[in-house]
Short mmCIF file of C-alpha atoms and ligand atoms in Angstrom, two decimals:
data_model
loop_
_atom_site.label_atom_id
_atom_site.label_comp_id
_atom_site.label_asym_id
_atom_site.label_seq_id
_atom_site.Cartn_x
_atom_site.Cartn_y
_atom_site.Cartn_z
CA UNK A 20 -0.01 0.00 0.01
CA UNK A 21 1.14 3.56 -0.73
CA UNK A 22 2.25 5.26 2.65
CA UNK A 23 -0.62 6.95 4.43
CA UNK A 24 -0.44 10.59 5.32
CA UNK A 25 -1.69 12.21 8.52
CA UNK A 26 -2.18 15.70 9.74
CA UNK A 27 -2.09 16.49 13.47
CA UNK A 28 -3.31 19.65 15.08
CA UNK A 29 -1.25 20.60 18.12
CA UNK A 30 2.36 19.93 19.08
CA UNK A 31 1.96 19.30 22.77
CA UNK A 32 2.90 16.07 24.56
CA UNK A 33 0.19 14.14 22.74
CA UNK A 34 0.70 15.62 19.19
CA UNK A 35 4.49 15.00 19.35
CA UNK A 36 4.17 11.54 20.79
CA UNK A 37 1.49 10.66 18.20
CA UNK A 38 3.84 11.90 15.46
CA UNK A 39 6.46 9.50 16.76
CA UNK A 40 4.00 6.51 17.00
CA UNK A 41 2.53 7.14 13.51
CA UNK A 42 5.89 7.61 11.83
CA UNK A 43 7.07 4.33 13.37
CA UNK A 44 4.12 2.69 11.73
CA UNK A 45 5.11 4.07 8.37
CA UNK A 46 2.80 7.06 8.16
CA UNK A 47 4.03 10.39 6.79
CA UNK A 48 3.07 13.10 9.35
CA UNK A 49 2.70 16.81 9.47
CA UNK A 50 1.89 18.58 12.76
CA UNK A 51 0.47 22.09 12.86
CA UNK A 52 1.04 24.08 16.05
CA UNK A 53 -0.46 27.56 16.68
CA UNK A 54 2.53 28.66 18.75
CA UNK A 55 5.49 30.28 17.05
CA UNK A 56 7.60 27.56 18.67
CA UNK A 57 7.11 24.55 20.85
CA UNK A 58 5.28 25.61 24.00
CA UNK A 59 7.73 24.66 26.78
CA UNK A 60 5.89 26.51 29.43
CA UNK A 61 4.39 24.95 32.51
CA UNK A 62 5.57 23.29 35.58
CA UNK A 63 6.53 19.56 35.79
CA UNK A 64 4.53 16.53 35.03
CA UNK A 65 4.51 13.15 36.65
CA UNK A 66 4.87 10.20 34.35
CA UNK A 67 4.06 6.86 35.95
CA UNK A 68 5.79 3.61 34.89
CA UNK A 69 3.33 3.12 32.03
CA UNK A 70 3.98 6.61 30.58
CA UNK A 71 7.82 6.10 30.68
CA UNK A 72 7.42 2.55 29.21
CA UNK A 73 5.60 4.15 26.24
CA UNK A 74 8.20 6.74 25.81
CA UNK A 75 10.96 4.19 25.69
CA UNK A 76 8.89 2.17 23.14
CA UNK A 77 8.50 5.28 21.02
CA UNK A 78 12.27 5.69 20.89
CA UNK A 79 12.41 8.55 23.46
CA UNK A 80 14.96 7.58 26.12
CA UNK A 81 13.96 8.26 29.72
CA UNK A 82 17.25 7.47 31.51
CA UNK A 83 18.30 11.13 31.75
CA UNK A 84 14.83 12.59 31.93
CA UNK A 85 13.63 14.38 35.05
CA UNK A 86 13.85 12.89 38.60
CA UNK A 87 13.12 9.19 39.34
CA UNK A 88 10.38 8.93 41.96
CA UNK A 89 10.68 6.00 44.41
CA UNK A 90 7.62 6.79 46.69
CA UNK A 91 4.46 8.83 46.64
CA UNK A 92 3.58 9.91 50.07
CA UNK A 93 0.52 11.54 51.65
CA UNK A 94 0.88 13.70 54.71
CA UNK A 95 -1.49 15.47 57.01
CA UNK A 96 -1.51 19.28 57.37
CA UNK A 97 0.68 18.97 60.46
CA UNK A 98 3.26 17.03 58.44
CA UNK A 99 2.53 13.43 59.58
CA UNK A 100 2.98 10.79 56.89
CA UNK A 101 -0.21 8.72 56.63
CA UNK A 102 0.69 6.57 53.66
CA UNK A 103 3.50 5.81 51.21
CA UNK A 104 3.19 4.07 47.85
CA UNK A 105 6.34 2.25 46.72
CA UNK A 106 6.82 3.11 43.07
CA UNK A 107 9.92 0.99 42.76
CA UNK A 108 7.69 -2.17 42.92
CA UNK A 109 6.22 -1.58 39.50
CA UNK A 110 9.62 -0.35 38.25
CA UNK A 111 11.20 -3.71 39.22
CA UNK A 112 8.41 -5.64 37.69
CA UNK A 113 7.95 -3.80 34.47
CA UNK A 114 11.24 -2.08 33.91
CA UNK A 115 10.13 1.55 33.63
CA UNK A 116 10.37 4.13 36.39
CA UNK A 117 7.95 6.82 37.58
CA UNK A 118 9.54 10.22 37.09
CA UNK A 119 8.80 13.91 37.72
CA UNK A 120 9.89 15.88 34.65
CA UNK A 121 9.57 19.54 33.68
CA UNK A 122 7.21 19.96 30.81
CA UNK A 123 10.02 21.82 28.91
CA UNK A 124 12.31 18.77 29.28
CA UNK A 125 9.67 16.38 28.09
CA UNK A 126 8.70 18.54 25.08
CA UNK A 127 12.32 18.92 24.05
CA UNK A 128 12.92 15.09 24.37
CA UNK A 129 9.80 14.29 22.34
CA UNK A 130 10.62 16.80 19.56
CA UNK A 131 14.26 15.79 19.35
CA UNK A 132 13.67 12.39 17.60
CA UNK A 133 11.27 13.84 14.90
CA UNK A 134 12.64 14.67 11.42
CA UNK A 135 13.19 18.40 10.88
CA UNK A 136 10.16 20.04 9.23
CA UNK A 137 7.60 17.62 10.81
CA UNK A 138 6.13 20.53 12.93
CA UNK A 139 4.82 23.64 11.29
CA UNK A 140 4.48 26.61 13.63
CA UNK A 141 2.55 29.88 13.90
CA UNK A 142 -0.96 29.13 12.58
CA UNK A 143 -3.89 27.88 14.50
CA UNK A 144 -6.28 25.30 13.31
CA UNK A 145 -9.74 26.83 12.91
CA UNK A 146 -11.73 24.01 11.30
CA UNK A 147 -11.62 20.35 10.37
CA UNK A 148 -13.69 18.18 8.07
CA UNK A 149 -13.93 14.80 6.64
CA UNK A 150 -14.17 15.07 2.87
CA UNK A 151 -14.92 11.41 2.24
CA UNK A 152 -11.71 10.55 0.52
CA UNK A 153 -9.41 12.90 2.53
CA UNK A 154 -9.55 14.79 5.93
CA UNK A 155 -9.09 18.53 5.80
CA UNK A 156 -7.53 20.92 8.33
CA UNK A 157 -7.98 24.69 7.88
CA UNK A 158 -5.51 27.13 9.53
CA UNK A 159 -6.06 30.81 10.44
CA UNK A 160 -3.47 31.92 7.81
CA UNK A 161 -6.00 30.75 5.18
CA UNK A 162 -4.09 27.60 4.25
CA UNK A 163 -5.73 24.25 3.86
CA UNK A 164 -3.96 20.88 4.49
CA UNK A 165 -5.23 17.44 3.83
CA UNK A 166 -4.21 13.94 4.77
CA UNK A 167 -5.60 10.40 4.66
CA UNK A 168 -6.57 11.00 8.28
CA UNK A 169 -6.42 13.74 10.86
CA UNK A 170 -5.77 13.76 14.62
CA UNK A 171 -7.01 16.61 16.88
CA UNK A 172 -4.34 16.90 19.61
CA UNK A 173 -4.92 20.52 20.14
CA UNK A 174 -5.57 20.45 23.90
CA UNK A 175 -8.51 21.12 26.08
CA UNK A 176 -9.96 23.91 24.03
CA UNK A 177 -9.59 21.88 20.79
CA UNK A 178 -10.70 23.47 17.57
CA UNK A 179 -10.94 20.05 15.97
CA UNK A 180 -13.29 18.87 18.76
CA UNK A 181 -15.36 21.97 18.23
CA UNK A 182 -15.56 21.24 14.55
CA UNK A 183 -16.57 17.64 14.85
CA UNK A 184 -18.42 17.45 18.27
CA UNK A 185 -19.17 20.94 19.24
CA UNK A 186 -19.03 20.43 23.08
CA UNK A 187 -16.68 22.09 25.41
CA UNK A 188 -15.08 21.31 28.85
CA UNK A 189 -16.82 22.32 32.01
CA UNK A 190 -15.19 24.35 34.74
CA UNK A 191 -15.17 22.41 38.01
CA UNK A 192 -14.82 25.42 40.40
CA UNK A 193 -11.35 24.52 41.50
CA UNK A 194 -7.96 26.01 40.48
CA UNK A 195 -4.47 24.75 40.87
CA UNK A 196 -1.88 27.46 41.71
CA UNK A 197 1.50 26.07 40.68
CA UNK A 198 5.13 26.98 40.47
CA UNK A 199 8.54 25.48 39.61
CA UNK A 200 11.12 27.23 41.77
CA UNK A 201 14.07 26.40 44.03
CA UNK A 202 12.64 25.80 47.47
CA UNK A 203 14.92 24.66 50.30
CA UNK A 204 12.73 21.96 51.78
CA UNK A 205 13.04 18.22 52.45
CA UNK A 206 11.22 17.21 49.16
CA UNK A 207 13.36 19.16 46.70
CA UNK A 208 16.39 16.87 46.75
CA UNK A 209 14.66 13.62 47.63
CA UNK A 210 13.00 10.91 45.54
CA UNK A 211 9.46 11.18 47.01
CA UNK A 212 6.46 13.00 45.68
CA UNK A 213 4.26 14.35 48.49
CA UNK A 214 0.62 15.33 48.73
CA UNK A 215 -0.49 17.15 51.85
CA UNK A 216 -4.22 16.97 52.08
CA UNK A 217 -6.61 18.81 54.47
CA UNK A 218 -10.14 20.28 54.50
CA UNK A 219 -8.86 23.51 52.86
CA UNK A 220 -7.42 21.77 49.81
CA UNK A 221 -4.14 20.07 48.81
CA UNK A 222 -0.54 21.01 48.55
CA UNK A 223 1.53 18.85 46.26
CA UNK A 224 5.40 18.80 45.99
CA UNK A 225 7.64 16.88 43.65
CA UNK A 226 11.34 17.11 43.23
CA UNK A 227 11.90 18.34 39.62
CA UNK A 228 15.70 18.29 39.30
CA UNK A 229 18.40 20.95 39.21
CA UNK A 230 17.37 22.16 42.72
CA UNK A 231 13.85 22.87 41.62
CA UNK A 232 10.65 21.93 43.32
CA UNK A 233 7.38 21.48 41.47
CA UNK A 234 4.74 22.71 43.95
CA UNK A 235 0.97 23.22 43.58
CA UNK A 236 -1.95 24.13 45.66
CA UNK A 237 -5.43 22.84 44.79
CA UNK A 238 -8.22 25.16 46.05
CA UNK A 239 -11.80 26.02 45.35
CA UNK A 240 -11.94 29.22 43.33
CA UNK A 241 -11.10 30.72 40.00
CA UNK A 242 -8.06 31.94 38.07
CA UNK A 243 -9.21 35.51 38.66
CA UNK A 244 -8.45 35.23 42.31
CA UNK A 245 -5.22 36.59 43.81
CA UNK A 246 -3.18 33.39 43.90
CA UNK A 247 -0.70 34.40 46.66
CA UNK A 248 -3.58 35.71 48.87
CA UNK A 249 -5.68 32.60 48.23
CA UNK A 250 -2.96 30.10 49.16
CA UNK A 251 -1.88 32.02 52.26
CA UNK A 252 -5.53 32.30 53.43
CA UNK A 253 -6.20 28.58 52.80
CA UNK A 254 -2.92 27.05 53.95
CA UNK A 255 -1.30 29.61 56.25
CA UNK A 256 -2.39 27.69 59.44
CA UNK A 257 -1.03 24.37 58.34
CA UNK A 258 1.89 23.34 60.56
CA UNK A 259 3.73 21.21 57.99
CA UNK A 260 7.16 22.71 57.72
CA UNK A 261 7.61 22.15 54.01
CA UNK A 262 4.18 23.66 53.12
CA UNK A 263 5.20 26.79 55.10
CA UNK A 264 8.56 26.97 53.21
CA UNK A 265 6.61 26.79 49.89
CA UNK A 266 4.19 29.45 50.95
CA UNK A 267 7.17 31.74 51.94
CA UNK A 268 8.77 31.14 48.52
CA UNK A 269 5.60 31.60 46.37
CA UNK A 270 5.48 34.94 44.53
CA UNK A 271 2.90 35.93 42.07
CA UNK A 272 5.46 36.18 39.27
CA UNK A 273 6.37 32.48 39.68
CA UNK A 274 2.74 31.24 39.94
CA UNK A 275 0.43 30.14 37.15
CA UNK A 276 -3.32 29.15 37.64
CA UNK A 277 -4.40 25.91 36.11
CA UNK A 278 -8.25 25.86 36.05
CA UNK A 279 -9.78 22.42 36.57
CA UNK A 280 -11.86 21.39 33.53
CA UNK A 281 -13.61 18.26 32.57
CA UNK A 282 -14.85 16.93 29.25
CA UNK A 283 -17.61 14.34 28.83
CA UNK A 284 -15.67 11.34 27.59
CA UNK A 285 -17.76 10.06 24.65
CA UNK A 286 -17.61 6.57 23.30
CA UNK A 287 -17.05 7.99 19.84
CA UNK A 288 -14.22 10.65 19.77
CA UNK A 289 -14.25 11.32 16.09
CA UNK A 290 -15.89 10.36 12.84
CA UNK A 291 -14.79 9.20 9.48
CA UNK A 292 -11.14 10.12 8.84
CA UNK A 293 -10.92 12.25 12.06
CA UNK A 294 -10.30 11.49 15.69
CA UNK A 295 -9.14 13.18 18.90
CA UNK A 296 -6.40 12.46 21.31
CA UNK A 297 -4.99 13.67 24.61
CA UNK A 298 -6.69 16.64 26.38
CA UNK A 299 -8.74 17.29 23.18
CA UNK A 300 -10.51 13.96 23.77
CA UNK A 301 -10.59 13.74 27.56
CA UNK A 302 -9.57 16.59 29.75
CA UNK A 303 -10.06 16.16 33.55
CA UNK A 304 -8.86 17.81 36.82
CA UNK A 305 -5.19 17.04 37.49
CA UNK A 306 -5.68 15.17 40.78
CA UNK A 307 -4.33 11.77 39.62
CA UNK A 308 -1.61 13.28 37.42
CA UNK A 309 -2.88 11.36 34.42
CA UNK A 310 -3.07 14.00 31.71
CA UNK A 311 0.24 13.38 30.05
CA UNK A 312 0.21 9.65 30.81
CA UNK A 313 -3.16 9.15 29.15
CA UNK A 314 -2.09 11.31 26.22
CA UNK A 315 1.00 8.96 25.74
CA UNK A 316 -1.32 5.90 25.94
CA UNK A 317 -3.57 7.45 23.12
CA UNK A 318 -0.48 8.10 20.98
CA UNK A 319 0.87 4.59 21.46
CA UNK A 320 -2.51 2.88 20.78
CA UNK A 321 -2.98 5.06 17.64
CA UNK A 322 0.29 4.06 16.21
CA UNK A 323 -0.31 0.38 16.85
CA UNK A 324 -3.81 0.19 15.36
CA UNK A 325 -2.92 2.28 12.27
CA UNK A 326 0.24 0.26 11.85
CA UNK A 327 -1.88 -2.88 11.41
CA UNK A 328 -4.10 -1.39 8.68
CA UNK A 329 -3.16 -2.35 5.11
CA UNK A 330 -5.82 -0.46 3.12
CA UNK A 331 -7.46 2.99 3.24
CA UNK A 332 -10.71 1.53 4.61
CA UNK A 333 -8.84 -0.43 7.22
CA UNK A 334 -7.17 2.80 8.37
CA UNK A 335 -10.47 4.51 8.88
CA UNK A 336 -11.73 1.42 10.85
CA UNK A 337 -8.47 1.55 12.91
CA UNK A 338 -9.42 5.01 14.21
CA UNK A 339 -12.62 3.53 15.61
CA UNK A 340 -10.71 0.62 17.01
CA UNK A 341 -8.46 3.11 18.79
CA UNK A 342 -11.43 4.88 20.23
CA UNK A 343 -12.99 1.54 21.42
CA UNK A 344 -9.73 0.49 23.02
CA UNK A 345 -9.17 3.94 24.74
CA UNK A 346 -12.71 4.78 25.73
CA UNK A 347 -13.07 2.53 28.83
CA UNK A 348 -9.76 3.48 30.29
CA UNK A 349 -10.13 7.17 29.67
CA UNK A 350 -13.64 7.14 31.06
CA UNK A 351 -12.43 5.41 34.18
CA UNK A 352 -9.54 7.87 34.69
CA UNK A 353 -11.99 10.78 34.20
CA UNK A 354 -14.38 9.33 36.78
CA UNK A 355 -11.48 8.87 39.27
CA UNK A 356 -9.83 12.26 38.63
CA UNK A 357 -11.51 14.89 40.71
CA UNK A 358 -11.02 17.30 43.34
CA UNK A 359 -12.95 15.00 45.60
CA UNK A 360 -9.78 13.83 47.33
CA UNK A 361 -9.46 17.29 48.80
CA UNK A 362 -13.15 17.98 49.31
CA UNK A 363 -13.59 15.18 51.73
CA UNK A 364 -10.14 14.19 53.00
CA UNK A 365 -10.23 10.62 54.35
CA UNK A 366 -9.52 10.49 58.09
CA UNK A 367 -5.78 10.00 58.73
CA UNK A 368 -6.65 7.04 61.01
CA UNK A 369 -8.29 5.27 58.08
CA UNK A 370 -5.40 5.96 55.70
CA UNK A 371 -2.84 4.81 58.33
CA UNK A 372 -4.69 1.54 58.51
CA UNK A 373 -4.32 0.73 54.82
CA UNK A 374 -1.17 -1.42 54.27
CA UNK A 375 1.39 0.41 52.14
CA UNK A 376 2.01 -2.88 50.37
CA UNK A 377 -1.65 -2.96 49.11
CA UNK A 378 -1.48 0.46 47.62
CA UNK A 379 1.91 -0.19 46.08
CA UNK A 380 0.56 -3.28 44.44
CA UNK A 381 -2.43 -1.38 43.14
CA UNK A 382 -0.01 1.13 41.60
CA UNK A 383 1.90 -1.81 39.97
CA UNK A 384 -1.42 -3.05 38.51
CA UNK A 385 -1.94 0.29 36.76
CA UNK A 386 1.46 0.02 35.17
CA UNK A 387 0.80 -3.69 34.33
CA UNK A 388 -2.17 -2.57 32.25
CA UNK A 389 0.11 -0.45 30.02
CA UNK A 390 2.81 -3.08 30.04
CA UNK A 391 0.19 -5.51 28.59
CA UNK A 392 -0.40 -2.95 25.77
CA UNK A 393 3.34 -2.78 25.08
CA UNK A 394 3.93 -6.57 25.05
CA UNK A 395 0.90 -7.18 22.78
CA UNK A 396 2.55 -5.18 19.99
C1 FAD B 8 1.64 25.73 27.95
C2 FAD B 8 1.07 24.53 28.73
C3 FAD B 8 1.51 24.30 30.10
C4 FAD B 8 1.08 23.29 30.77
N1 FAD B 8 1.54 23.03 32.04
C5 FAD B 8 1.24 21.95 32.73
C6 FAD B 8 1.78 21.62 34.00
O1 FAD B 8 2.53 22.45 34.52
N2 FAD B 8 1.43 20.48 34.69
C7 FAD B 8 0.61 19.59 34.08
O2 FAD B 8 0.35 18.47 34.63
N3 FAD B 8 0.14 19.73 32.80
C8 FAD B 8 0.39 20.84 32.12
N4 FAD B 8 -0.15 21.14 30.88
C9 FAD B 8 -1.06 20.12 30.42
C10 FAD B 8 -0.40 18.87 29.95
O3 FAD B 8 0.67 19.08 29.10
C11 FAD B 8 -1.49 18.10 29.28
O4 FAD B 8 -2.58 17.79 30.15
C12 FAD B 8 -1.08 16.65 28.82
O5 FAD B 8 0.28 16.69 28.57
C13 FAD B 8 -1.84 16.31 27.56
O6 FAD B 8 -1.24 16.97 26.47
P1 FAD B 8 -1.97 17.43 25.10
O7 FAD B 8 -0.83 17.32 24.16
O8 FAD B 8 -3.16 16.60 24.90
O9 FAD B 8 -2.39 18.90 25.34
P2 FAD B 8 -1.52 20.18 25.55
O10 FAD B 8 -0.32 19.93 26.32
O11 FAD B 8 -2.45 21.26 25.96
O12 FAD B 8 -1.04 20.52 23.99
C14 FAD B 8 -1.92 21.08 23.02
C15 FAD B 8 -1.02 21.77 21.97
O13 FAD B 8 -1.90 22.16 20.92
C16 FAD B 8 -1.65 23.54 20.61
N5 FAD B 8 -2.93 24.10 20.12
C17 FAD B 8 -3.99 24.47 20.83
N6 FAD B 8 -4.97 24.96 20.11
C18 FAD B 8 -4.50 24.81 18.81
C19 FAD B 8 -5.07 25.14 17.54
N7 FAD B 8 -6.34 25.65 17.36
N8 FAD B 8 -4.28 24.93 16.40
C20 FAD B 8 -3.01 24.39 16.55
N9 FAD B 8 -2.48 24.09 17.67
C21 FAD B 8 -3.20 24.31 18.84
C22 FAD B 8 -1.21 24.15 21.97
O14 FAD B 8 -0.42 25.27 21.67
C23 FAD B 8 -0.31 22.96 22.52
O15 FAD B 8 0.95 23.02 22.04
C24 FAD B 8 0.22 22.20 30.14
C25 FAD B 8 -0.20 22.41 28.82
C26 FAD B 8 0.24 23.54 28.09
C27 FAD B 8 -0.17 23.76 26.68
#
């Protein structure tokens, strides 16, 4: 069969990973990004063992990427540890680590392996359509690009989703105030991610490498609020030493708001020669740190199903197979990802009674799911 061509809207984590996955399956790919360059902004993201396993399988080495996380801990507002999840258990079993990596580092690593000229910058996608024999992408510079199929990986406010489905993400009434700065506290140079949870909300901390701490506060409210005032009002009375150090180091110039949004995860993400991937298909609040991980799973599955197709019709059918394969998992993660963990914090006494081994083994199960994907290739 003649090599298939694909156009991808958006060069974020999902668009770049999808370009890798499709190119590995013999598809000729063009990615259209509205930014004038790759958007390296943002704080850090957590990649669980499944996410790093997918990166490796796409040919993106993870050995020197970010900071390897050995445990994920939960503390009370007074700084008592109530549970600890051993992340090395799944690493030993499946061979891929959990890491905390700055978004800039991850975007650089994903773009490094793509042929020069794969990504086209500076024009935003405004419309997309299935023309029957081709898929069409319109850009705001007036240009029109076609391919055998089209992937909308243009993030939570996806123009491709608007063109083919018309629905938008709902605001959940919570905002994450986040930063990536040098903070002299116990988490910065360690190998543990920490979530401190109380009735007022949550403070998360991850080591991010090079003396930087990724920190964030989840609170009810909007991005129009004054971030510094909001976090001091909500968390100022917490006794946890590290939280107080982060509060003291948090300046408005270092803080970005991240509004919690949720899409309805539909059974059908696209139609005809068009589908969606990553946040365009399934945005949710960041509480389980699954945004980048699920975007990588989408990319990997797309590459695999399209790689099996040998005719044009089979390629279109492969897009539906991809949606079938991804729907259940994405819907489950969406249902589990909420601010609920902070709305009704479980009593410490209950959490303390949960054996760490049980939670660590549940974490390993999640990685096993992806490992099964990878080994079924
Ligand atoms: C600037 C930025 C900072 C972020 N910071 C964090 C963070 O600190 N922590 C965290 O956990 N997650 C962060 N995220 C979200 C995280 O990257 C995603 O949830 C996850 O990686 C899924 O990625 P995605 O590629 O589906 O979406 P995104 O990462 O949102 O990427 C979408 C890409 O599409 C481009 N795009 C959007 N609209 C159009 C259009 N109409 N035409 C063409 N291109 C378009 C965007 O510029 C972007 O490059 C950030 C995302 C962005 C864009």
